[in-house]
Each structure stands twice: as C-alpha cells, then as structure tokens.
Amino acid sequence: MIAVTNFENSTTQPAIGSISGCGLTWPVVREQNVDDAGGDRSTVHLWKGLGTPSSGTITVTWAGGATIRRPAWIVFEVGGANTTTPVVQTNGVTAASAGTTDTVTLSAFGDATNNAALAIYGVQNNTASDIVTVDTSHTKLGESFISYSHVAVGYFIGQDTSISGSWSSGRYGMIAVEIAAGSTGTQHTVNQTDSVGLTDSATRTIVTGK
C-alpha cells in the first residue's frame, strides 16, 4: 500500500491519475481532502497494490500531468491479508478549519480478532519534524514530511471502530480502513518499506525494491 499527501498552491484539489510498478495492479482505496477551505489545497491518498510483487519501481502520476508541489509518502506492506478483497470498509474526515485532533468511526469488523485497522493522517503544517501522534491503541508505522505536507500511518491488529489522532496544528484529513485477514486465525503483519518527502514533480519514482 502507499499513502501520499501533497500540497497545491491553488484552489484545485490535488488528484492522482495512476500508480504503477513492482508487478502490481494499483486501485485507489480512498482519497480524503486535507484542506478544502483555504487557497492552498492538500489531499491524503491511499492506494493498494494487488498481486505478487517484484523488484522495481513504483511511480505516481498526477492527474492531467499536473505538477504537484511537495509530495510526501509512505510505502508499506500488509502481510496475511485477504488477497481477493483486502479492504472491507473505509471512512474519513476532512477539516473545515485548522485543528489538533479528530476521530474516524468504522462499523463493527467482520473478524474482530484478526482483521487490522489502519489509519492514514495527512496534515498541512510547515514543520520539519514529526508532528502526528496516532491513536493510543495503534503502532505508528512512520511519518514522512516536506514543507506543508505530512503523512503518517498507524495500525492495530484487531477491531478498532473509533480511531483518533492528534498533531501540533494545521488543516488535516484522516482515512480509516479495515483490512481483512486471509484466513481465520491468521493475523496481519505491517512493515514500512520506504518513506520520503520531495520537491515538486509531476511523475515521481518512489521506491526501488519490493
């Protein structure tokens, strides 16, 4: 999976046109606006890679060939997931104004023991350090940032239908996801493979390797 956030100095909401690479098919899971009120727009994106991965590159192409400013991302692998229908449900929130905390609600899980809860946080904040604190029951996988773009990922193995988070300040968006386990009694593993924040680019090679 790949979580991306980005900053656009206009009133147009940033959009990803496609993701490709590493022998995988990449459908979108959810895109949640970080800022849909101000003059500088941001979006947090979550896409999933399906199939058997190979070594290589993952490339994000912005919709319409647009040049998107300051993208930041985290690439991570979820082991033990259902390969047919890995994503059971998603939900999200978008800030109407700057804030420091919020909560996303999910429905009851299909498997309350073995399914996994993921939380993706996108924050618009010009701070060159980690600013996101994930839900208290979650493990923080990582946080990537560049000027005005922060993205962080937290996860929990088991049911969590009310997922919170906090950050120092800024407009924000959150995505919560239930990931199905591959079989009863098989729990997930979650591992980060790459994270970085870069300057402006329309097409960006993100990670080499699995």
XYZ file of C-alpha atoms in Angstrom:
210
model
C 0.000 0.000 0.000
C 1.069 3.590 -0.467
C -0.081 6.643 1.482
C 0.622 10.009 -0.156
C -0.102 13.590 0.737
C 0.753 16.688 -1.261
C 0.404 20.451 -1.363
C -1.033 22.520 -4.211
C -0.794 26.321 -4.220
C -4.196 26.797 -5.868
C -7.902 26.174 -5.293
C -7.735 22.927 -7.311
C -7.750 19.774 -5.190
C -4.712 17.580 -5.991
C -5.527 14.233 -7.626
C -3.503 11.138 -8.522
C -4.141 9.870 -12.046
C -2.461 6.476 -11.686
C 0.094 4.413 -9.793
C 2.128 1.630 -11.377
C 5.113 -0.589 -10.700
C 6.585 -3.661 -8.989
C 4.353 -6.018 -10.990
C 1.233 -4.957 -9.085
C -2.191 -3.601 -10.004
C -2.850 -0.343 -8.141
C -6.501 0.626 -7.450
C -7.364 3.571 -5.232
C -8.699 2.852 -1.733
C -9.710 6.365 -0.702
C -8.719 9.993 -1.244
C -9.584 12.459 1.505
C -9.209 16.218 1.286
C -6.853 17.729 3.852
C -7.821 21.331 3.121
C -10.892 22.217 1.090
C -11.412 25.699 2.534
C -8.221 27.691 2.028
C -6.306 28.848 -1.021
C -3.640 26.137 -0.633
C -5.118 22.673 -1.141
C -3.889 19.276 0.045
C -5.213 15.709 -0.216
C -4.267 12.469 1.530
C -4.367 9.446 -0.802
C -4.364 5.706 -0.043
C -3.820 3.167 -2.852
C -3.337 -0.602 -2.652
C -1.037 -2.817 -4.723
C -2.541 -6.200 -5.604
C -0.730 -9.267 -6.944
C 2.712 -10.808 -6.475
C 5.319 -8.061 -6.068
C 8.575 -7.942 -7.969
C 11.592 -5.719 -7.542
C 11.445 -2.450 -9.431
C 9.968 0.996 -9.044
C 6.615 2.415 -8.006
C 5.596 5.518 -9.948
C 2.880 8.010 -9.078
C 1.494 10.081 -11.963
C -0.621 13.096 -11.100
C -3.916 13.578 -12.927
C -3.646 15.513 -16.170
C 0.143 15.640 -15.921
C -0.160 18.319 -13.247
C 2.896 19.429 -11.325
C 2.105 18.777 -7.682
C 4.132 20.518 -5.026
C 5.823 18.828 -2.079
C 4.614 15.213 -2.171
C 5.360 13.015 0.843
C 4.606 9.294 1.073
C 4.944 6.053 2.974
C 5.059 2.685 1.191
C 4.143 -0.267 3.408
C 3.307 -3.952 3.120
C 0.400 -5.673 4.888
C 1.096 -9.387 5.259
C -1.591 -12.014 5.899
C -4.324 -10.012 4.160
C -7.167 -11.433 2.105
C -5.808 -11.214 -1.442
C -9.249 -11.183 -3.109
C -10.937 -8.440 -1.059
C -8.366 -6.941 1.305
C -10.270 -3.727 2.083
C -13.540 -4.310 3.951
C -14.535 -0.698 4.669
C -13.172 2.837 4.770
C -14.214 6.146 6.232
C -12.630 9.578 6.546
C -12.829 13.112 7.888
C -11.726 16.472 6.472
C -11.045 19.598 8.490
C -13.194 22.629 7.811
C -10.508 24.641 9.610
C -7.201 24.069 11.374
C -7.317 21.725 14.365
C -5.232 19.418 16.522
C -7.300 16.224 16.905
C -10.153 14.228 15.353
C -11.745 10.766 15.195
C -12.887 8.484 12.366
C -15.602 5.880 13.003
C -15.834 2.447 11.369
C -18.563 -0.204 11.578
C -18.082 -3.451 13.519
C -15.358 -5.639 11.985
C -16.070 -8.895 10.206
C -13.294 -10.545 12.243
C -12.725 -8.603 15.456
C -9.571 -10.566 16.361
C -7.590 -10.990 13.159
C -8.600 -8.117 10.883
C -6.434 -4.999 11.004
C -7.278 -1.322 11.432
C -5.204 1.216 9.516
C -5.237 4.982 9.983
C -3.728 7.417 7.489
C -3.160 11.012 8.596
C -2.494 13.954 6.257
C -1.667 17.318 7.830
C -0.846 20.677 6.243
C 1.866 22.066 8.511
C 5.205 23.755 7.764
C 7.162 21.923 10.479
C 10.272 19.886 9.629
C 9.745 17.158 12.227
C 7.228 14.509 13.273
C 4.012 16.178 14.421
C 1.421 13.340 14.322
C 0.505 11.181 17.313
C -1.526 8.139 16.244
C -4.377 6.561 18.209
C -3.227 5.380 21.644
C -4.023 1.727 20.797
C -2.131 1.862 17.479
C 1.503 1.402 16.494
C 2.930 4.284 14.486
C 4.437 2.831 11.330
C 6.066 6.075 10.301
C 5.702 9.702 9.271
C 7.031 11.417 6.175
C 7.095 15.154 5.605
C 8.290 18.026 3.500
C 7.270 21.668 3.730
C 3.479 21.834 4.311
C 2.944 18.088 3.638
C 2.840 15.484 6.406
C 1.621 11.888 6.065
C 1.609 9.308 8.857
C 0.367 5.715 9.189
C -0.810 3.883 12.296
C -2.131 0.329 12.612
C -3.786 -2.017 15.096
C -4.274 -5.791 14.797
C -7.863 -6.372 15.865
C -11.104 -4.404 15.880
C -10.977 -0.641 16.338
C -14.119 1.215 15.307
C -13.197 4.637 16.731
C -9.745 5.786 15.580
C -8.323 9.076 16.792
C -5.154 11.039 16.287
C -3.571 14.357 17.171
C -0.983 16.742 15.742
C 0.556 20.074 16.648
C -1.675 22.198 14.355
C -2.875 22.582 10.783
C -5.667 21.608 8.414
C -5.942 17.841 8.127
C -7.636 14.782 6.679
C -7.856 11.251 8.075
C -8.579 7.873 6.477
C -9.521 4.758 8.457
C -9.559 1.290 6.881
C -10.471 -2.264 7.883
C -8.180 -4.864 6.264
C -9.479 -8.449 6.058
C -7.318 -11.333 7.251
C -6.518 -14.046 4.727
C -7.922 -16.842 6.881
C -9.393 -17.359 10.343
C -6.677 -17.306 12.979
C -4.139 -15.568 10.712
C -3.164 -12.113 11.889
C -1.539 -9.362 9.864
C 1.983 -8.062 9.789
C 2.617 -4.458 8.762
C 6.041 -3.287 7.591
C 7.240 0.016 6.173
C 9.409 -0.256 3.059
C 10.007 3.373 2.071
C 9.152 6.934 3.047
C 10.316 10.289 1.763
C 9.289 13.857 1.022
C 10.394 15.516 -2.216
C 10.187 18.771 -4.099
C 7.798 19.440 -6.969
C 7.266 16.754 -9.619
C 4.515 15.566 -11.963
C 5.737 11.954 -12.168
C 7.840 10.511 -9.387
C 9.613 7.198 -8.958
C 9.065 6.390 -5.330
C 10.798 3.224 -4.231
C 13.145 0.624 -5.647
C 12.710 -2.919 -4.407
C 9.839 -4.972 -3.059
